[in-house]
PDB file of C-alpha atoms in Angstrom:
ATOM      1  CA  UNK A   1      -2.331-175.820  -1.543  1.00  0.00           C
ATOM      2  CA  UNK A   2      -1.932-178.664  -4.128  1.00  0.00           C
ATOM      3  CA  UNK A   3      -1.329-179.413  -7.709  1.00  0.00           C
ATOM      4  CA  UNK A   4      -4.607-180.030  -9.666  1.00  0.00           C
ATOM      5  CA  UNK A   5      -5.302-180.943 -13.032  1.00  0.00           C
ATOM      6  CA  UNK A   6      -8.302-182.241 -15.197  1.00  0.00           C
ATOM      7  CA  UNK A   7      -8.285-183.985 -18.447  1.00  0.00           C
ATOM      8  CA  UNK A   8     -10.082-181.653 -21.582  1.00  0.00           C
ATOM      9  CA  UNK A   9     -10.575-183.382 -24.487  1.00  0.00           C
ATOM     10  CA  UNK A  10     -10.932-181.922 -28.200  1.00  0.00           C
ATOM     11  CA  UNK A  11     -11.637-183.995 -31.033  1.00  0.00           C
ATOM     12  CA  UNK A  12      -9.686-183.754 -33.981  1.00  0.00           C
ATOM     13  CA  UNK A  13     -11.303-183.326 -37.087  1.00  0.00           C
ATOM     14  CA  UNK A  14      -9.064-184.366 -39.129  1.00  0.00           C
ATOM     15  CA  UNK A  15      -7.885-187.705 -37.308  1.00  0.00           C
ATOM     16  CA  UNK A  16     -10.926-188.442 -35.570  1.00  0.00           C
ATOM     17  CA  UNK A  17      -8.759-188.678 -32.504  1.00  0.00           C
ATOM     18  CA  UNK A  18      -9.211-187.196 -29.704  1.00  0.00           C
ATOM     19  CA  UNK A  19      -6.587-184.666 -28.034  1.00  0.00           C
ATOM     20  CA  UNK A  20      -5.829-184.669 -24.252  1.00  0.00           C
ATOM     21  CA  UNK A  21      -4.254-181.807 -22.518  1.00  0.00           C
ATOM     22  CA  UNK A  22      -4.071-181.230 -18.897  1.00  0.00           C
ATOM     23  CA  UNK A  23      -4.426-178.421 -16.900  1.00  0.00           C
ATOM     24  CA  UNK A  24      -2.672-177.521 -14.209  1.00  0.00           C
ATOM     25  CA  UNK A  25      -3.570-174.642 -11.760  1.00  0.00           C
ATOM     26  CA  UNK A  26      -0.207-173.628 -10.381  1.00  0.00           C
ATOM     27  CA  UNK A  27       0.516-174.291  -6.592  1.00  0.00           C
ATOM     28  CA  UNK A  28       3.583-175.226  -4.124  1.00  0.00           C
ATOM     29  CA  UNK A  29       3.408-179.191  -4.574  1.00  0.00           C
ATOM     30  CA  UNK A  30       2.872-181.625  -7.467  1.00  0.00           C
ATOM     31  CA  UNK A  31       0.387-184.503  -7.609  1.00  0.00           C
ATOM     32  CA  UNK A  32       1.934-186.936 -10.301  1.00  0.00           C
ATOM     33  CA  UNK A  33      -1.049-189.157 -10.220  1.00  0.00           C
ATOM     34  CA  UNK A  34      -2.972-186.237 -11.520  1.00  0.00           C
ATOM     35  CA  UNK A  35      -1.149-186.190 -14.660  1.00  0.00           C
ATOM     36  CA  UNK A  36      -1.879-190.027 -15.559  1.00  0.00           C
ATOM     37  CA  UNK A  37      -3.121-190.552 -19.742  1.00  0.00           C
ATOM     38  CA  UNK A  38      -6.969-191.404 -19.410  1.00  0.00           C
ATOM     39  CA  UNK A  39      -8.107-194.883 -19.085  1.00  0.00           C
ATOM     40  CA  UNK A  40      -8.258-196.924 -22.907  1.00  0.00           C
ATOM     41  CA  UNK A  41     -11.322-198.780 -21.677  1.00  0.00           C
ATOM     42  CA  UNK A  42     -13.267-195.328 -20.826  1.00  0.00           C
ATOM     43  CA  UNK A  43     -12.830-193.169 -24.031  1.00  0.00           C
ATOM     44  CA  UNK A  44     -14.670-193.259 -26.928  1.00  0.00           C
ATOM     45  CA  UNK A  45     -11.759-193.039 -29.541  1.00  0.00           C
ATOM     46  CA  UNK A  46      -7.921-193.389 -29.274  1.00  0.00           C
ATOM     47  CA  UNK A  47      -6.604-189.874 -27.080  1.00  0.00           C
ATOM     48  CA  UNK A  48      -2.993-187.803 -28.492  1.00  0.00           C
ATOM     49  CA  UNK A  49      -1.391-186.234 -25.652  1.00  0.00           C
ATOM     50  CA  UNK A  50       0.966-183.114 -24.828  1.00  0.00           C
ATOM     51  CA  UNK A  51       4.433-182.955 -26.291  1.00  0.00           C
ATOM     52  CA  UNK A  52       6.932-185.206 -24.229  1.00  0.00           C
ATOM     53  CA  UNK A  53       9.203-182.803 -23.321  1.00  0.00           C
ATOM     54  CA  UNK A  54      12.321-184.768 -23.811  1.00  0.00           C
ATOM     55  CA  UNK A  55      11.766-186.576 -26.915  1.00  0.00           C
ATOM     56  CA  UNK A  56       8.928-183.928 -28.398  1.00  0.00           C
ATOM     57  CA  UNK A  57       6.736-186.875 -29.010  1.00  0.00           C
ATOM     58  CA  UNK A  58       2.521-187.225 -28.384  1.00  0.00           C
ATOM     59  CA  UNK A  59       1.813-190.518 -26.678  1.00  0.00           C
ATOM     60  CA  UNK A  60      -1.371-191.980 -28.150  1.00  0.00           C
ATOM     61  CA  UNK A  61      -4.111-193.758 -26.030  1.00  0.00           C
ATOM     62  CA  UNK A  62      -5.640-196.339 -27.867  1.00  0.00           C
ATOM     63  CA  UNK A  63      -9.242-197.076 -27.325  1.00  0.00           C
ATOM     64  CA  UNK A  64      -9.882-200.712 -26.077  1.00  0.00           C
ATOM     65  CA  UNK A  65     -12.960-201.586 -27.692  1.00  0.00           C
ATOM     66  CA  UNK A  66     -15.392-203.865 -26.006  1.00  0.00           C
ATOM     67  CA  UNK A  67     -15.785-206.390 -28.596  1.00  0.00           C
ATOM     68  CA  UNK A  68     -12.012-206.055 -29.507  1.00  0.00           C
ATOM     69  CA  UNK A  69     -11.373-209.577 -31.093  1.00  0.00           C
ATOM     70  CA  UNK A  70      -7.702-211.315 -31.358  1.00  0.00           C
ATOM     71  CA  UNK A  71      -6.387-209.796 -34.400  1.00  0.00           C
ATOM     72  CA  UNK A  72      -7.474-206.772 -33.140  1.00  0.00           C
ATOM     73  CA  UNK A  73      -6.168-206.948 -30.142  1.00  0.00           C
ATOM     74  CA  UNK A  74      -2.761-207.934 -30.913  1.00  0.00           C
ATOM     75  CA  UNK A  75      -2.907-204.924 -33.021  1.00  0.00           C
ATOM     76  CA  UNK A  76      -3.204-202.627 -30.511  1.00  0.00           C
ATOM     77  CA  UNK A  77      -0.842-203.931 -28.031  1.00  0.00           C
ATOM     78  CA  UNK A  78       1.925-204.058 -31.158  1.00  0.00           C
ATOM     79  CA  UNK A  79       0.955-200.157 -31.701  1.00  0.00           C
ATOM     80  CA  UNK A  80       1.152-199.462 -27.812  1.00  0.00           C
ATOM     81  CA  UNK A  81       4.737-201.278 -28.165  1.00  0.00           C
ATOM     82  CA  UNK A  82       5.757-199.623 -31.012  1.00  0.00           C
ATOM     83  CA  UNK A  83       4.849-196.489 -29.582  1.00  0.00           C
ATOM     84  CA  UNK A  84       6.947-197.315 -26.164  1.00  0.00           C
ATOM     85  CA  UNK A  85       9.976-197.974 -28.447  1.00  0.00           C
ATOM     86  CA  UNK A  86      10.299-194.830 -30.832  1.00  0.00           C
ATOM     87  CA  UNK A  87       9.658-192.933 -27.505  1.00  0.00           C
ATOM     88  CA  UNK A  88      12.484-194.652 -25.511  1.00  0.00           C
ATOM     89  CA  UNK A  89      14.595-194.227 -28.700  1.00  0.00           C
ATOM     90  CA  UNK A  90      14.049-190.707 -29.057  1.00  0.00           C
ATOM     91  CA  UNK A  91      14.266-189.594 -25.389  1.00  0.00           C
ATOM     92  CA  UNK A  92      17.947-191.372 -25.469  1.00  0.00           C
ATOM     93  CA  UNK A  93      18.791-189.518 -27.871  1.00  0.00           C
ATOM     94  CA  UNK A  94      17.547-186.244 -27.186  1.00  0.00           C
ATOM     95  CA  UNK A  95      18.826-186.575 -24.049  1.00  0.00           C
ATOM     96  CA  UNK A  96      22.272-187.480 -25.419  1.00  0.00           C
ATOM     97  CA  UNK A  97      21.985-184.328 -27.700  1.00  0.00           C
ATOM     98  CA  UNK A  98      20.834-182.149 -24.983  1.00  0.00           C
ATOM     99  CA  UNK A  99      24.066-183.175 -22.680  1.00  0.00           C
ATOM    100  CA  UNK A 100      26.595-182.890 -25.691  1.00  0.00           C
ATOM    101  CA  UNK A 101      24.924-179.606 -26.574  1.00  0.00           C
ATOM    102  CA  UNK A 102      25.862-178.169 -23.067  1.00  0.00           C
ATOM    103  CA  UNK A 103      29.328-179.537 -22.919  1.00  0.00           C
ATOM    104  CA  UNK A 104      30.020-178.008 -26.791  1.00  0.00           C
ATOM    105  CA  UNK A 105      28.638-174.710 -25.182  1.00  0.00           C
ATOM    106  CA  UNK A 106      30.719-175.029 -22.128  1.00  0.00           C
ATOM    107  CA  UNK A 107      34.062-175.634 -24.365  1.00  0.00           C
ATOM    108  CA  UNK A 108      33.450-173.470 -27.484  1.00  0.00           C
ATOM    109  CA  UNK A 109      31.411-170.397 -25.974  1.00  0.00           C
ATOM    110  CA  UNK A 110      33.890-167.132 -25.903  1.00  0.00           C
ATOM    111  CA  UNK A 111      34.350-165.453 -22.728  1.00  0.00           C
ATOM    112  CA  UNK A 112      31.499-162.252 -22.886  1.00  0.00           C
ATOM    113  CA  UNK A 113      29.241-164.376 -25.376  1.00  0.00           C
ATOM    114  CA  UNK A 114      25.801-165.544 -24.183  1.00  0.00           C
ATOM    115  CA  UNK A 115      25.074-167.551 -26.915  1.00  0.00           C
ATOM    116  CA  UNK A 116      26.742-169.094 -30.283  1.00  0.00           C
ATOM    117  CA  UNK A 117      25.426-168.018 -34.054  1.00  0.00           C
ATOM    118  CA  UNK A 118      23.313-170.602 -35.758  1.00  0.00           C
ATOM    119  CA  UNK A 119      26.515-170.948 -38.179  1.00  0.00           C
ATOM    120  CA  UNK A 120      28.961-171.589 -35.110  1.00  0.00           C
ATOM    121  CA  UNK A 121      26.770-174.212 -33.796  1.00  0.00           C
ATOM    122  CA  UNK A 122      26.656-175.521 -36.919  1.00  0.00           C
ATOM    123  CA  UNK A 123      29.847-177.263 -36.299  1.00  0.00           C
ATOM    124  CA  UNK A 124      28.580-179.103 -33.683  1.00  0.00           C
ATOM    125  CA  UNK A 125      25.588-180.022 -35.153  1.00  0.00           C
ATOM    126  CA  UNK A 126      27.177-182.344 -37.963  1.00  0.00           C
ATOM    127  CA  UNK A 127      29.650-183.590 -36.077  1.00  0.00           C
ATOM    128  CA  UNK A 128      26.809-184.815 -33.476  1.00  0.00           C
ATOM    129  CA  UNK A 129      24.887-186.046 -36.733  1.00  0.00           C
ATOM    130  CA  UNK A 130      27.602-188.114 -38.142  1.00  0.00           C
ATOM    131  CA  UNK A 131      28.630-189.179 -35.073  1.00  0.00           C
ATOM    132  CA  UNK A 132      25.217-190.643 -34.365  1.00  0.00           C
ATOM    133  CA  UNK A 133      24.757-191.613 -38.329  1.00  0.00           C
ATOM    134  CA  UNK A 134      24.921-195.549 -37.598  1.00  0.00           C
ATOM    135  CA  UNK A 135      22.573-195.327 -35.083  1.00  0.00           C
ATOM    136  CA  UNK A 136      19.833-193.177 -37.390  1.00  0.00           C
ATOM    137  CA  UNK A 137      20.225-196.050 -39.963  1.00  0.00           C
ATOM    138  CA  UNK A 138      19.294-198.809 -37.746  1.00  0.00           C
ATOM    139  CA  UNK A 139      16.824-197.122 -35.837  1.00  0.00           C
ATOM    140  CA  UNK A 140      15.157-196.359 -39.635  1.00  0.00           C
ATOM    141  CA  UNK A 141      15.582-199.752 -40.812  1.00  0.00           C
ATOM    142  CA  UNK A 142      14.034-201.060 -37.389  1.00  0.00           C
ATOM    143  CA  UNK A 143      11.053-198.201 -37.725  1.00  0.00           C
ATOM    144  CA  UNK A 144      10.118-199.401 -41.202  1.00  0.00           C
ATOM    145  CA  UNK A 145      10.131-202.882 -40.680  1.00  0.00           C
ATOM    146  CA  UNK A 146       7.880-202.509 -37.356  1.00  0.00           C
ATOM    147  CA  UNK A 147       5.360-199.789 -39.594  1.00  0.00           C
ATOM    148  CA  UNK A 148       5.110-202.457 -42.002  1.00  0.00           C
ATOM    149  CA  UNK A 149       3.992-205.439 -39.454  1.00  0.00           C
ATOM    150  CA  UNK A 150       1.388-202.630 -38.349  1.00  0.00           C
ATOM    151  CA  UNK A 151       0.323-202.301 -41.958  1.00  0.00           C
ATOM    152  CA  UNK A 152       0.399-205.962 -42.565  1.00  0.00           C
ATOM    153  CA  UNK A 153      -2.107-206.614 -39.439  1.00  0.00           C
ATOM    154  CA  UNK A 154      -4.402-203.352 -40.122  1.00  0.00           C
ATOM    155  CA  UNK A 155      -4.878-205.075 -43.618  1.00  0.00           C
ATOM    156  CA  UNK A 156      -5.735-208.110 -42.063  1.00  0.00           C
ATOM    157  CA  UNK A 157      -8.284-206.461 -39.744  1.00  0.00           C
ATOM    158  CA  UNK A 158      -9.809-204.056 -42.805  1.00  0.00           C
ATOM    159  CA  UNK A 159     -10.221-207.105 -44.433  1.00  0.00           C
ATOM    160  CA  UNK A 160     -11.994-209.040 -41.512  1.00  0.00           C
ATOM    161  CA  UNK A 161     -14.419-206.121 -41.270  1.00  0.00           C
ATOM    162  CA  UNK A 162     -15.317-206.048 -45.072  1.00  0.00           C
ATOM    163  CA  UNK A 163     -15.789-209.772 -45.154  1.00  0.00           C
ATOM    164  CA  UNK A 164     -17.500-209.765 -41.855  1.00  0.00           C
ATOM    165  CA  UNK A 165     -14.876-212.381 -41.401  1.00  0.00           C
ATOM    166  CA  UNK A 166     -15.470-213.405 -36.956  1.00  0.00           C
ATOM    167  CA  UNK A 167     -11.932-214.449 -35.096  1.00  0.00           C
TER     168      UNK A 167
END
């Protein structure tokens, strides 16, 4: 028996995206090529995936038009970038959270205890924020000036369209 999956789609009313889970019918092996994002130059509208289940971010599929000009194009792959680098930086650090986490737990849980209170863990949790504190700033510095580029070049192209402006 093997691993299956299919791609359902469910539009989003209020994105006009497109949603893309898969489903899985349970079995002894896994088929990782059946859990591939669709193809940009075969949907009608950009696709928002599951939850990443390290970083708790949706990957986006962005549609590749067929008459996708320059502008428009660059666009997209800066998006698609973007995208690829808030996911990286959030999966580090998740991942770095997830491993200090245990080791806290492994150090600071009492002998008989399953868990810690949400006010014990406190304690852990600030010290992991402002240990990590530096790294929040530039990553926030980084994401705005990257959003506004975006903004800058979906101006451009709103503008283009309006004017009926060709590249």
């Amino acid at each position: 028996m093997y691993k299956t999956s299919k791609i359902l789609s469910i539009r989003c009313a209020y994105t006009d995206r497109q949603l893309w889970y898969i489903v899985r019918k349970t079995s002894t092996t896994q088929d990782n090529k059946s859990l591939l994002p669709p193809n940009p130059q075969k949907i009608s509208s950009d696709m928002v995936g599951p939850p990443d289940p390290v970083s708790n971010l949706r990957r986006i599929v962005f549609k590749k038009p067929a008459n996708e000009g320059q502008l428009e194009k660059k666009y997209r792959e800066l998006r698609t970038e973007v995208q690829e680098w808030n996911q990286e930086f959030w999966t580090q650090h998740n991942s770095r959270f997830f491993k200090e986490r245990e080791n806290y737990l492994k150090h600071n849980l009492p002998e008989g205890k399953s868990n810690l209170t949400a006010d014990e863990m406190s304690v852990f949790y600030k010290a992991f924020l402002d240990k990590n504190w530096k790294t929040h700033i530039k990553y926030n510095i980084e994401w705005y000036k990257k959003n506004v580029t975006l903004l800058g070049l979906a101006i451009r192209i709103k503008l283009r369209r309006i004017f009926r402006i060709k590249d």
